[in-house]
Amino acid sequence: MLVRLRDSSSMYKRMSSREYGNSVDVEENSALLQNGMGEETGNPSWKLSIPHVLVATIVSFLFGYHLGVVNEPLESISIDLGFSGNTLAEGLVVSTCLAGAFVGSLFSGWIADGFGRRKAFQLCAIPMIIGASVSAMTENLEGMLLGRFLVGIGLGVGPPVASLYVTEVSPAFVRGTYGSFIQIATCLGLAGALLIGFPVKSNDNWWRICFWVSTVPPAVLALAMAFCAESPHWLYKRGRIAEAEAEFEKLFGGSHVKSAMAELSKLDRGDESHDTDTMKLSELLNGRHSRVVFIGSTLFALQQLSGINAVFYFSSTVFRSAGVSSNLANIFVGVANLLGSIVALILMDKLGRKVLLMWSFSGMALSLALQVTAAGLSASGSGDVYLSVGGMLLFVLTFAVGAGPVPGLLLPEIFPNRIRAKAMAFCMAVHWVFNFFVGLLFLRLLEQLGRRLLYSIFGTFCLMAVVFVKRNVMETKGKTLQEIEIALLPED
């Protein structure tokens, strides 16, 4: 089989993807006539692709780690760097990372398409290593902000590429399960930041260690990616047919190479392809694929408008009113997040993406209703406090089951190969914009509207998300990327 693959690789090496698509039909038909049988029809072994997926999720671990790394040490950082009591400066230390992530996300698609998925991972590791080192060594606020901004750029590039890569290298029957690894890695990153930050109260300089530790995972990512497979979809799109075959063999096994390449050739004929490097933003927003881009960006917007980050922000206050310390509160929230992610891991390829999204947003609306009820009860009793705590934990749990992990998995599935990287970059930019403004306006809205009305607004967005998903999102469970793309192709 390997000899045949090498022979066929050399024959296809100089063919364009469209020429390959025509030739593969002839070869398949002749093979069926000669052998009386086709390629292996069973599922490829998941053991071949999982190491590549696990390496890619290091980015998600770093995403979670850097979101939580300043939570515990922020007081020590402010004292050490001389801005203690300056709430604006403290807010900038947190939000500058989000600003960098927005900038990085704008370029992630072009980097992923121009350099390939593997090199994009390696490139995103550079600002994360430099930025964390700058933050660890700085003696002033400006250096801390510069370091956080650089880390943010890496985080803006990395997660969209991780979603692309996991989607493109995963066999269809476990693609949802592999996608859930991204959310679990994010949870582990948040938990890691919490654990690393514990000694900060007894050691004033411990916060520097927290940043030094974060230079290790991106270095491991950059090194490990040198041994991982490149995305066969990207190679095929670039006309590097022989290399795409070799990577499919590495990921799926030799007996599944021809069927995987045949799927790519069907896709090539289903959508008249142009050069991805010349694609403009207007083509994403007004072209023939504008509907799937609209679905993707709206899902990310609704994810943030559900109030997840605001609820996380307010969680310490709620737990403190119940007599629970901030450290214990973080543990409770982290456990709920991790449990929900494990449930998503188990159910993603059994129930499907659409069902999990609808259940998730429905559960979030219910949990917000509990918190609205708690806010309306008399403050003299303890029942409202426990109702609020229970509603918050239920909110985090149900978010992690669907609304958290599914958009990052679903969008690379529904985006056509030609626009996948750039469309994902655009949707992630939308995600960061809404993330920033919800975080910026939350406290002011809380003062102006009160917790009851504000949580009612968040709950309304969750119900809107249920309706939107029911009407617009297709189920992708068990389908190949090519089947999904052909199904979503607009009629000319």
Tab-separated table of C-alpha atoms in Angstrom:
chain	number	residue	atom	x	y	z
A	1	MET	CA	0.000	0.000	0.000
A	2	LEU	CA	2.823	2.387	0.891
A	3	VAL	CA	4.519	1.729	-2.468
A	4	ARG	CA	1.276	2.519	-4.249
A	5	LEU	CA	0.875	5.711	-2.253
A	6	ARG	CA	4.366	6.885	-3.119
A	7	ASP	CA	3.774	6.155	-6.787
A	8	SER	CA	0.469	7.981	-6.789
A	9	SER	CA	1.999	10.885	-4.852
A	10	SER	CA	4.672	11.418	-7.476
A	11	MET	CA	2.073	11.243	-10.220
A	12	TYR	CA	-0.132	13.907	-8.542
A	13	LYS	CA	2.706	16.104	-7.346
A	14	ARG	CA	2.446	18.695	-10.095
A	15	MET	CA	-1.306	18.536	-10.526
A	16	SER	CA	-3.601	21.332	-9.458
A	17	SER	CA	-6.326	20.384	-7.006
A	18	ARG	CA	-8.927	20.474	-9.797
A	19	GLU	CA	-6.865	18.198	-12.068
A	20	TYR	CA	-6.433	15.862	-9.148
A	21	GLY	CA	-10.196	15.828	-8.589
A	22	ASN	CA	-10.761	14.654	-12.170
A	23	SER	CA	-8.037	12.015	-12.050
A	24	VAL	CA	-9.182	10.542	-8.748
A	25	ASP	CA	-12.549	9.559	-10.286
A	26	VAL	CA	-10.823	7.592	-13.048
A	27	GLU	CA	-8.515	5.833	-10.613
A	28	GLU	CA	-11.341	4.989	-8.195
A	29	ASN	CA	-13.456	3.484	-10.957
A	30	SER	CA	-10.577	1.406	-12.349
A	31	ALA	CA	-9.651	0.222	-8.847
A	32	LEU	CA	-13.218	-0.937	-8.261
A	33	LEU	CA	-13.226	-2.857	-11.551
A	34	GLN	CA	-9.858	-4.506	-10.943
A	35	ASN	CA	-10.183	-5.341	-7.270
A	36	GLY	CA	-13.932	-5.594	-6.851
A	37	MET	CA	-13.669	-3.478	-3.751
A	38	GLY	CA	-13.041	0.140	-2.684
A	39	GLU	CA	-11.087	1.770	0.086
A	40	GLU	CA	-11.635	0.807	3.698
A	41	THR	CA	-15.068	2.063	4.750
A	42	GLY	CA	-14.601	1.870	8.548
A	43	ASN	CA	-13.498	4.757	10.730
A	44	PRO	CA	-9.769	5.516	10.974
A	45	SER	CA	-8.048	4.931	14.299
A	46	TRP	CA	-8.367	7.903	16.641
A	47	LYS	CA	-4.988	6.978	18.152
A	48	LEU	CA	-3.145	8.366	15.115
A	49	SER	CA	-4.585	11.878	15.256
A	50	ILE	CA	-4.939	12.475	18.991
A	51	PRO	CA	-1.268	13.383	19.687
A	52	HIS	CA	-1.480	16.194	17.117
A	53	VAL	CA	-4.727	17.460	18.655
A	54	LEU	CA	-3.298	17.418	22.189
A	55	VAL	CA	-0.305	19.510	21.103
A	56	ALA	CA	-2.663	22.062	19.516
A	57	THR	CA	-4.661	22.394	22.748
A	58	ILE	CA	-1.583	23.834	24.506
A	59	VAL	CA	-2.753	27.132	22.984
A	60	SER	CA	-6.110	26.743	24.744
A	61	PHE	CA	-4.346	25.977	28.019
A	62	LEU	CA	-2.378	29.216	27.621
A	63	PHE	CA	-5.588	31.071	26.785
A	64	GLY	CA	-7.111	29.995	30.111
A	65	TYR	CA	-3.887	30.564	32.040
A	66	HIS	CA	-3.371	34.139	30.849
A	67	LEU	CA	-7.022	35.035	31.442
A	68	GLY	CA	-6.613	34.044	35.095
A	69	VAL	CA	-2.938	34.709	35.821
A	70	VAL	CA	-3.436	38.257	37.169
A	71	ASN	CA	-6.536	37.571	39.281
A	72	GLU	CA	-4.820	36.497	42.497
A	73	PRO	CA	-1.519	38.440	42.140
A	74	LEU	CA	-3.081	41.744	40.987
A	75	GLU	CA	-2.830	43.343	44.432
A	76	SER	CA	0.839	42.338	44.784
A	77	ILE	CA	1.584	43.540	41.247
A	78	SER	CA	-0.007	46.934	41.926
A	79	ILE	CA	2.009	47.405	45.141
A	80	ASP	CA	5.281	46.241	43.602
A	81	LEU	CA	4.936	48.377	40.472
A	82	GLY	CA	3.629	51.452	42.270
A	83	PHE	CA	0.007	51.777	41.128
A	84	SER	CA	-1.774	50.461	44.222
A	85	GLY	CA	-5.255	51.940	44.576
A	86	ASN	CA	-5.375	53.045	40.924
A	87	THR	CA	-8.387	51.108	39.664
A	88	LEU	CA	-7.893	52.352	36.097
A	89	ALA	CA	-4.358	50.951	36.011
A	90	GLU	CA	-5.545	47.662	37.501
A	91	GLY	CA	-8.244	47.466	34.846
A	92	LEU	CA	-5.686	48.133	32.123
A	93	VAL	CA	-3.496	45.248	33.330
A	94	VAL	CA	-6.472	42.953	32.762
A	95	SER	CA	-7.955	44.512	29.608
A	96	THR	CA	-4.721	45.223	27.690
A	97	CYS	CA	-4.452	41.493	27.061
A	98	LEU	CA	-7.933	41.585	25.477
A	99	ALA	CA	-6.881	44.506	23.260
A	100	GLY	CA	-3.843	42.552	22.085
A	101	ALA	CA	-6.023	39.521	21.431
A	102	PHE	CA	-8.313	41.609	19.238
A	103	VAL	CA	-5.336	42.828	17.191
A	104	GLY	CA	-3.930	39.294	16.890
A	105	SER	CA	-7.276	37.848	15.831
A	106	LEU	CA	-7.468	40.302	12.915
A	107	PHE	CA	-4.347	38.741	11.403
A	108	SER	CA	-4.799	35.100	12.462
A	109	GLY	CA	-6.607	34.031	9.299
A	110	TRP	CA	-4.039	35.557	6.968
A	111	ILE	CA	-1.194	34.024	8.995
A	112	ALA	CA	-2.849	30.589	8.999
A	113	ASP	CA	-3.479	30.729	5.241
A	114	GLY	CA	-0.149	32.281	4.329
A	115	PHE	CA	2.233	30.217	6.482
A	116	GLY	CA	0.196	27.108	7.255
A	117	ARG	CA	-1.342	25.941	10.519
A	118	ARG	CA	1.872	24.560	12.071
A	119	LYS	CA	3.921	27.694	11.471
A	120	ALA	CA	1.025	29.826	12.704
A	121	PHE	CA	1.219	27.972	16.041
A	122	GLN	CA	4.964	28.557	16.196
A	123	LEU	CA	4.591	32.235	15.311
A	124	CYS	CA	1.926	32.821	17.973
A	125	ALA	CA	4.268	31.310	20.584
A	126	ILE	CA	6.867	34.064	20.009
A	127	PRO	CA	4.888	37.071	21.388
A	128	MET	CA	3.591	34.910	24.256
A	129	ILE	CA	7.139	34.014	25.340
A	130	ILE	CA	8.445	37.569	24.900
A	131	GLY	CA	5.382	39.168	26.508
A	132	ALA	CA	5.412	36.890	29.569
A	133	SER	CA	9.145	37.508	30.012
A	134	VAL	CA	8.656	41.298	29.804
A	135	SER	CA	5.868	41.126	32.397
A	136	ALA	CA	7.997	38.967	34.698
A	137	MET	CA	10.990	41.322	34.575
A	138	THR	CA	9.296	44.735	34.488
A	139	GLU	CA	9.707	47.329	37.223
A	140	ASN	CA	6.901	49.649	36.098
A	141	LEU	CA	3.309	49.700	34.846
A	142	GLU	CA	4.294	50.471	31.258
A	143	GLY	CA	6.393	47.308	31.010
A	144	MET	CA	3.555	45.229	32.443
A	145	LEU	CA	1.097	46.645	29.897
A	146	LEU	CA	3.532	46.026	27.029
A	147	GLY	CA	4.016	42.420	28.142
A	148	ARG	CA	0.279	41.838	28.496
A	149	PHE	CA	-0.358	43.352	25.053
A	150	LEU	CA	2.232	41.072	23.420
A	151	VAL	CA	0.773	38.020	25.147
A	152	GLY	CA	-2.662	39.126	23.923
A	153	ILE	CA	-1.439	39.227	20.319
A	154	GLY	CA	-0.325	35.602	20.645
A	155	LEU	CA	-3.655	34.663	22.212
A	156	GLY	CA	-5.483	36.402	19.375
A	157	VAL	CA	-3.646	34.348	16.760
A	158	GLY	CA	-3.477	30.980	18.560
A	159	PRO	CA	-7.048	29.940	19.555
A	160	PRO	CA	-8.616	30.473	16.093
A	161	VAL	CA	-5.786	28.451	14.541
A	162	ALA	CA	-6.278	25.727	17.183
A	163	SER	CA	-9.968	25.463	16.260
A	164	LEU	CA	-9.059	25.270	12.565
A	165	TYR	CA	-6.339	22.701	13.092
A	166	VAL	CA	-8.346	20.409	15.375
A	167	THR	CA	-11.265	20.485	12.940
A	168	GLU	CA	-9.092	19.760	9.896
A	169	VAL	CA	-6.969	16.924	11.316
A	170	SER	CA	-9.769	15.079	13.172
A	171	PRO	CA	-11.694	12.085	11.809
A	172	ALA	CA	-15.370	13.002	11.444
A	173	PHE	CA	-16.589	10.480	14.029
A	174	VAL	CA	-14.542	12.040	16.880
A	175	ARG	CA	-14.283	15.639	15.690
A	176	GLY	CA	-16.737	16.876	18.318
A	177	THR	CA	-14.943	15.029	21.099
A	178	TYR	CA	-11.601	16.453	20.010
A	179	GLY	CA	-13.147	19.919	19.839
A	180	SER	CA	-14.190	19.565	23.482
A	181	PHE	CA	-10.531	19.126	24.413
A	182	ILE	CA	-10.114	22.840	23.623
A	183	GLN	CA	-12.602	23.838	26.333
A	184	ILE	CA	-11.136	21.359	28.822
A	185	ALA	CA	-7.635	22.710	28.162
A	186	THR	CA	-8.935	26.248	28.792
A	187	CYS	CA	-10.429	25.097	32.111
A	188	LEU	CA	-7.137	23.459	33.074
A	189	GLY	CA	-5.314	26.682	32.190
A	190	LEU	CA	-7.608	28.691	34.471
A	191	ALA	CA	-7.126	26.113	37.235
A	192	GLY	CA	-3.364	26.204	36.698
A	193	ALA	CA	-3.306	29.998	37.058
A	194	LEU	CA	-5.315	29.689	40.282
A	195	LEU	CA	-3.002	27.079	41.773
A	196	ILE	CA	0.180	28.891	40.749
A	197	GLY	CA	-1.195	32.095	42.286
A	198	PHE	CA	-1.925	30.670	45.753
A	199	PRO	CA	1.534	31.451	47.297
A	200	VAL	CA	1.330	35.108	46.227
A	201	LYS	CA	-0.163	36.189	49.568
A	202	SER	CA	2.896	34.945	51.471
A	203	ASN	CA	5.522	35.923	48.880
A	204	ASP	CA	5.369	39.438	47.449
A	205	ASN	CA	7.507	38.562	44.412
A	206	TRP	CA	5.680	35.336	43.570
A	207	TRP	CA	3.722	37.066	40.815
A	208	ARG	CA	6.908	37.153	38.731
A	209	ILE	CA	7.132	33.357	38.993
A	210	CYS	CA	3.544	33.160	37.708
A	211	PHE	CA	4.633	34.911	34.500
A	212	TRP	CA	7.917	32.994	34.153
A	213	VAL	CA	6.001	29.698	34.350
A	214	SER	CA	3.860	30.792	31.399
A	215	THR	CA	6.913	30.934	29.100
A	216	VAL	CA	7.301	27.134	29.201
A	217	PRO	CA	4.079	25.948	27.437
A	218	PRO	CA	4.533	28.153	24.324
A	219	ALA	CA	8.137	26.947	23.997
A	220	VAL	CA	6.878	23.341	24.194
A	221	LEU	CA	4.170	24.177	21.624
A	222	ALA	CA	6.662	25.662	19.146
A	223	LEU	CA	8.996	22.674	19.495
A	224	ALA	CA	6.301	19.974	19.400
A	225	MET	CA	4.612	21.485	16.338
A	226	ALA	CA	7.763	20.723	14.336
A	227	PHE	CA	6.843	17.026	14.691
A	228	CYS	CA	3.094	17.366	14.117
A	229	ALA	CA	1.197	16.953	10.864
A	230	GLU	CA	0.348	19.960	8.736
A	231	SER	CA	-3.328	20.358	7.886
A	232	PRO	CA	-4.011	18.301	4.721
A	233	HIS	CA	-6.805	20.752	3.877
A	234	TRP	CA	-4.353	23.652	3.792
A	235	LEU	CA	-1.834	21.668	1.746
A	236	TYR	CA	-4.528	20.635	-0.747
A	237	LYS	CA	-5.717	24.225	-1.029
A	238	ARG	CA	-2.142	25.246	-1.875
A	239	GLY	CA	-1.901	22.557	-4.589
A	240	ARG	CA	0.574	20.430	-2.591
A	241	ILE	CA	-1.259	17.180	-3.276
A	242	ALA	CA	1.510	14.701	-2.470
A	243	GLU	CA	2.160	16.329	0.894
A	244	ALA	CA	-1.563	16.313	1.696
A	245	GLU	CA	-1.637	12.562	1.004
A	246	ALA	CA	1.365	11.999	3.259
A	247	GLU	CA	-0.236	13.937	6.110
A	248	PHE	CA	-3.542	12.066	5.720
A	249	GLU	CA	-1.555	8.832	6.012
A	250	LYS	CA	0.033	10.107	9.218
A	251	LEU	CA	-3.345	11.153	10.665
A	252	PHE	CA	-5.776	8.509	9.386
A	253	GLY	CA	-3.632	5.577	8.257
A	254	GLY	CA	-2.682	4.462	4.752
A	255	SER	CA	-5.963	2.697	3.996
A	256	HIS	CA	-7.948	5.930	4.397
A	257	VAL	CA	-5.791	8.238	2.277
A	258	LYS	CA	-7.599	7.775	-1.024
A	259	SER	CA	-11.084	8.221	0.463
A	260	ALA	CA	-9.964	11.376	2.301
A	261	MET	CA	-8.448	12.820	-0.888
A	262	ALA	CA	-11.578	11.905	-2.822
A	263	GLU	CA	-13.649	13.920	-0.340
A	264	LEU	CA	-11.406	16.928	-0.886
A	265	SER	CA	-11.767	16.591	-4.659
A	266	LYS	CA	-15.578	16.560	-4.357
A	267	LEU	CA	-15.340	19.757	-2.376
A	268	ASP	CA	-13.105	21.336	-5.009
A	269	ARG	CA	-15.669	20.638	-7.701
A	270	GLY	CA	-18.586	21.726	-5.521
A	271	ASP	CA	-17.292	25.235	-5.022
A	272	GLU	CA	-15.530	27.211	-7.739
A	273	SER	CA	-12.377	28.205	-5.934
A	274	HIS	CA	-10.262	31.294	-6.317
A	275	ASP	CA	-6.992	32.306	-4.742
A	276	THR	CA	-7.533	32.593	-0.978
A	277	ASP	CA	-4.697	35.092	-0.666
A	278	THR	CA	-6.644	37.722	-2.622
A	279	MET	CA	-9.837	37.408	-0.569
A	280	LYS	CA	-11.141	40.700	0.804
A	281	LEU	CA	-13.271	41.422	3.860
A	282	SER	CA	-16.122	42.581	1.611
A	283	GLU	CA	-16.207	39.090	0.100
A	284	LEU	CA	-16.747	37.563	3.535
A	285	LEU	CA	-19.532	40.000	4.377
A	286	ASN	CA	-21.285	40.248	0.999
A	287	GLY	CA	-20.114	37.229	-0.997
A	288	ARG	CA	-21.797	33.900	-1.567
A	289	HIS	CA	-20.716	32.645	1.876
A	290	SER	CA	-21.887	35.696	3.817
A	291	ARG	CA	-24.700	33.734	5.492
A	292	VAL	CA	-22.389	31.274	7.256
A	293	VAL	CA	-20.128	34.160	8.315
A	294	PHE	CA	-23.201	35.910	9.729
A	295	ILE	CA	-24.182	32.750	11.636
A	296	GLY	CA	-20.677	32.376	13.036
A	297	SER	CA	-20.227	35.982	14.158
A	298	THR	CA	-23.740	36.077	15.664
A	299	LEU	CA	-23.051	32.914	17.684
A	300	PHE	CA	-19.918	34.467	19.170
A	301	ALA	CA	-21.760	37.748	19.870
A	302	LEU	CA	-24.611	35.913	21.642
A	303	GLN	CA	-22.071	33.882	23.610
A	304	GLN	CA	-20.682	37.105	25.089
A	305	LEU	CA	-24.070	38.844	25.432
A	306	SER	CA	-25.218	35.935	27.612
A	307	GLY	CA	-23.145	37.628	30.317
A	308	ILE	CA	-20.700	34.800	30.994
A	309	ASN	CA	-17.733	37.068	31.691
A	310	ALA	CA	-19.851	39.432	33.751
A	311	VAL	CA	-21.130	36.515	35.825
A	312	PHE	CA	-17.552	35.318	36.338
A	313	TYR	CA	-16.615	38.845	37.407
A	314	PHE	CA	-19.474	39.057	39.927
A	315	SER	CA	-19.011	35.521	41.272
A	316	SER	CA	-16.594	36.504	44.051
A	317	THR	CA	-19.074	39.054	45.409
A	318	VAL	CA	-21.922	36.531	45.383
A	319	PHE	CA	-19.864	33.861	47.130
A	320	ARG	CA	-18.536	36.361	49.647
A	321	SER	CA	-22.112	37.256	50.626
A	322	ALA	CA	-22.631	33.550	51.325
A	323	GLY	CA	-19.558	33.506	53.577
A	324	VAL	CA	-17.331	31.694	51.076
A	325	SER	CA	-13.723	32.867	50.576
A	326	SER	CA	-12.603	34.033	47.134
A	327	ASN	CA	-10.189	31.099	46.760
A	328	LEU	CA	-12.924	28.573	47.524
A	329	ALA	CA	-15.315	30.435	45.220
A	330	ASN	CA	-12.803	30.177	42.365
A	331	ILE	CA	-12.487	26.450	43.011
A	332	PHE	CA	-16.276	25.959	42.923
A	333	VAL	CA	-16.585	27.902	39.667
A	334	GLY	CA	-13.606	26.044	38.185
A	335	VAL	CA	-15.048	22.641	39.106
A	336	ALA	CA	-18.431	23.554	37.586
A	337	ASN	CA	-16.664	24.706	34.414
A	338	LEU	CA	-14.606	21.519	34.190
A	339	LEU	CA	-17.596	19.226	34.855
A	340	GLY	CA	-19.594	20.942	32.122
A	341	SER	CA	-16.677	20.554	29.719
A	342	ILE	CA	-16.428	16.830	30.490
A	343	VAL	CA	-20.166	16.445	29.838
A	344	ALA	CA	-19.659	18.214	26.486
A	345	LEU	CA	-16.763	15.854	25.712
A	346	ILE	CA	-19.009	12.840	26.275
A	347	LEU	CA	-22.098	14.139	24.457
A	348	MET	CA	-20.675	16.200	21.575
A	349	ASP	CA	-20.533	13.303	19.092
A	350	LYS	CA	-23.605	11.551	20.521
A	351	LEU	CA	-26.244	14.289	20.728
A	352	GLY	CA	-24.656	16.742	18.307
A	353	ARG	CA	-23.663	20.405	18.320
A	354	LYS	CA	-27.094	21.935	17.749
A	355	VAL	CA	-28.773	20.046	20.596
A	356	LEU	CA	-26.007	20.944	23.047
A	357	LEU	CA	-26.188	24.613	22.044
A	358	MET	CA	-29.956	24.753	22.574
A	359	TRP	CA	-29.786	22.915	25.896
A	360	SER	CA	-26.901	25.089	27.025
A	361	PHE	CA	-28.509	28.459	26.286
A	362	SER	CA	-31.813	27.215	27.773
A	363	GLY	CA	-30.048	26.145	30.972
A	364	MET	CA	-28.238	29.486	31.151
A	365	ALA	CA	-31.571	31.328	30.814
A	366	LEU	CA	-33.007	29.195	33.632
A	367	SER	CA	-30.024	29.843	35.902
A	368	LEU	CA	-30.265	33.585	35.265
A	369	ALA	CA	-33.973	33.399	36.156
A	370	LEU	CA	-32.904	31.871	39.505
A	371	GLN	CA	-30.520	34.758	40.080
A	372	VAL	CA	-33.203	37.305	39.147
A	373	THR	CA	-35.527	35.631	41.640
A	374	ALA	CA	-32.803	35.716	44.289
A	375	ALA	CA	-32.217	39.423	43.655
A	376	GLY	CA	-35.943	40.090	44.176
A	377	LEU	CA	-36.158	38.260	47.495
A	378	SER	CA	-35.733	39.962	50.837
A	379	ALA	CA	-32.085	40.465	51.760
A	380	SER	CA	-32.875	39.535	55.372
A	381	GLY	CA	-33.081	35.829	54.641
A	382	SER	CA	-30.295	33.483	53.567
A	383	GLY	CA	-32.403	31.685	50.967
A	384	ASP	CA	-31.759	34.306	48.322
A	385	VAL	CA	-27.990	33.983	48.799
A	386	TYR	CA	-27.978	30.230	48.296
A	387	LEU	CA	-30.369	30.576	45.354
A	388	SER	CA	-27.983	33.084	43.797
A	389	VAL	CA	-24.954	30.832	44.389
A	390	GLY	CA	-26.802	27.817	42.962
A	391	GLY	CA	-27.929	29.812	39.938
A	392	MET	CA	-24.380	31.003	39.302
A	393	LEU	CA	-22.878	27.507	39.446
A	394	LEU	CA	-25.668	26.183	37.198
A	395	PHE	CA	-24.962	29.026	34.749
A	396	VAL	CA	-21.258	28.161	34.546
A	397	LEU	CA	-22.023	24.428	34.238
A	398	THR	CA	-24.559	24.833	31.428
A	399	PHE	CA	-22.325	27.337	29.617
A	400	ALA	CA	-19.470	24.812	29.599
A	401	VAL	CA	-21.765	22.105	28.194
A	402	GLY	CA	-22.522	23.940	24.947
A	403	ALA	CA	-22.260	27.710	24.597
A	404	GLY	CA	-18.602	27.617	25.637
A	405	PRO	CA	-17.066	24.856	23.490
A	406	VAL	CA	-19.485	24.477	20.565
A	407	PRO	CA	-18.999	27.784	18.645
A	408	GLY	CA	-15.232	27.276	18.418
A	409	LEU	CA	-15.812	23.776	17.001
A	410	LEU	CA	-18.898	24.449	14.877
A	411	LEU	CA	-17.623	27.477	12.969
A	412	PRO	CA	-14.584	25.787	11.354
A	413	GLU	CA	-16.954	22.958	10.418
A	414	ILE	CA	-19.481	25.157	8.602
A	415	PHE	CA	-16.967	27.510	6.961
A	416	PRO	CA	-15.863	26.372	3.482
A	417	ASN	CA	-12.223	25.405	3.068
A	418	ARG	CA	-11.524	28.446	0.930
A	419	ILE	CA	-12.629	31.007	3.560
A	420	ARG	CA	-12.228	28.964	6.765
A	421	ALA	CA	-9.178	30.683	8.269
A	422	LYS	CA	-10.171	34.248	7.407
A	423	ALA	CA	-13.822	33.767	8.387
A	424	MET	CA	-12.707	32.322	11.719
A	425	ALA	CA	-10.432	35.329	12.229
A	426	PHE	CA	-13.317	37.723	11.566
A	427	CYS	CA	-15.640	35.893	13.974
A	428	MET	CA	-12.980	35.823	16.696
A	429	ALA	CA	-12.514	39.580	16.240
A	430	VAL	CA	-16.272	39.970	16.813
A	431	HIS	CA	-15.889	37.773	19.922
A	432	TRP	CA	-13.145	40.005	21.359
A	433	VAL	CA	-15.052	43.229	20.629
A	434	PHE	CA	-18.163	42.017	22.471
A	435	ASN	CA	-15.993	40.536	25.242
A	436	PHE	CA	-14.316	43.917	25.746
A	437	PHE	CA	-17.496	46.017	25.769
A	438	VAL	CA	-19.452	43.664	28.046
A	439	GLY	CA	-16.547	43.738	30.506
A	440	LEU	CA	-16.190	47.519	30.182
A	441	LEU	CA	-19.878	48.360	30.671
A	442	PHE	CA	-20.888	45.663	33.166
A	443	LEU	CA	-20.209	47.545	36.410
A	444	ARG	CA	-21.754	50.763	35.113
A	445	LEU	CA	-24.879	48.930	33.938
A	446	LEU	CA	-25.028	47.117	37.260
A	447	GLU	CA	-25.057	50.484	39.088
A	448	GLN	CA	-27.615	52.029	36.721
A	449	LEU	CA	-29.994	49.086	36.212
A	450	GLY	CA	-29.464	46.848	39.225
A	451	ARG	CA	-28.671	43.151	39.276
A	452	ARG	CA	-32.271	42.040	38.681
A	453	LEU	CA	-32.828	43.982	35.434
A	454	LEU	CA	-29.306	43.357	34.128
A	455	TYR	CA	-29.566	39.592	34.614
A	456	SER	CA	-32.999	39.697	32.951
A	457	ILE	CA	-31.357	41.283	29.898
A	458	PHE	CA	-28.684	38.574	29.850
A	459	GLY	CA	-31.410	35.918	30.136
A	460	THR	CA	-33.271	37.462	27.193
A	461	PHE	CA	-30.144	37.186	25.046
A	462	CYS	CA	-29.884	33.498	26.041
A	463	LEU	CA	-33.460	32.876	24.877
A	464	MET	CA	-32.744	34.765	21.647
A	465	ALA	CA	-29.763	32.455	21.169
A	466	VAL	CA	-32.005	29.375	21.515
A	467	VAL	CA	-34.299	30.685	18.757
A	468	PHE	CA	-31.348	31.685	16.561
A	469	VAL	CA	-29.688	28.266	16.873
A	470	LYS	CA	-32.954	26.433	16.141
A	471	ARG	CA	-33.570	28.435	12.974
A	472	ASN	CA	-30.068	28.877	11.559
A	473	VAL	CA	-27.626	26.228	12.765
A	474	MET	CA	-27.323	22.912	10.941
A	475	GLU	CA	-26.232	19.712	12.672
A	476	THR	CA	-22.694	18.660	11.702
A	477	LYS	CA	-22.297	15.560	13.885
A	478	GLY	CA	-20.629	12.675	12.036
A	479	LYS	CA	-20.394	14.540	8.707
A	480	THR	CA	-17.137	15.118	6.864
A	481	LEU	CA	-16.126	18.745	6.317
A	482	GLN	CA	-16.745	18.273	2.611
A	483	GLU	CA	-20.314	16.989	3.170
A	484	ILE	CA	-21.017	20.004	5.389
A	485	GLU	CA	-19.586	22.455	2.886
A	486	ILE	CA	-21.503	21.037	-0.081
A	487	ALA	CA	-24.741	21.055	1.970
A	488	LEU	CA	-24.254	24.737	2.828
A	489	LEU	CA	-23.270	25.907	-0.655
A	490	PRO	CA	-25.672	28.657	-1.734
A	491	GLU	CA	-27.582	28.177	-4.952
A	492	ASP	CA	-26.325	30.381	-7.767
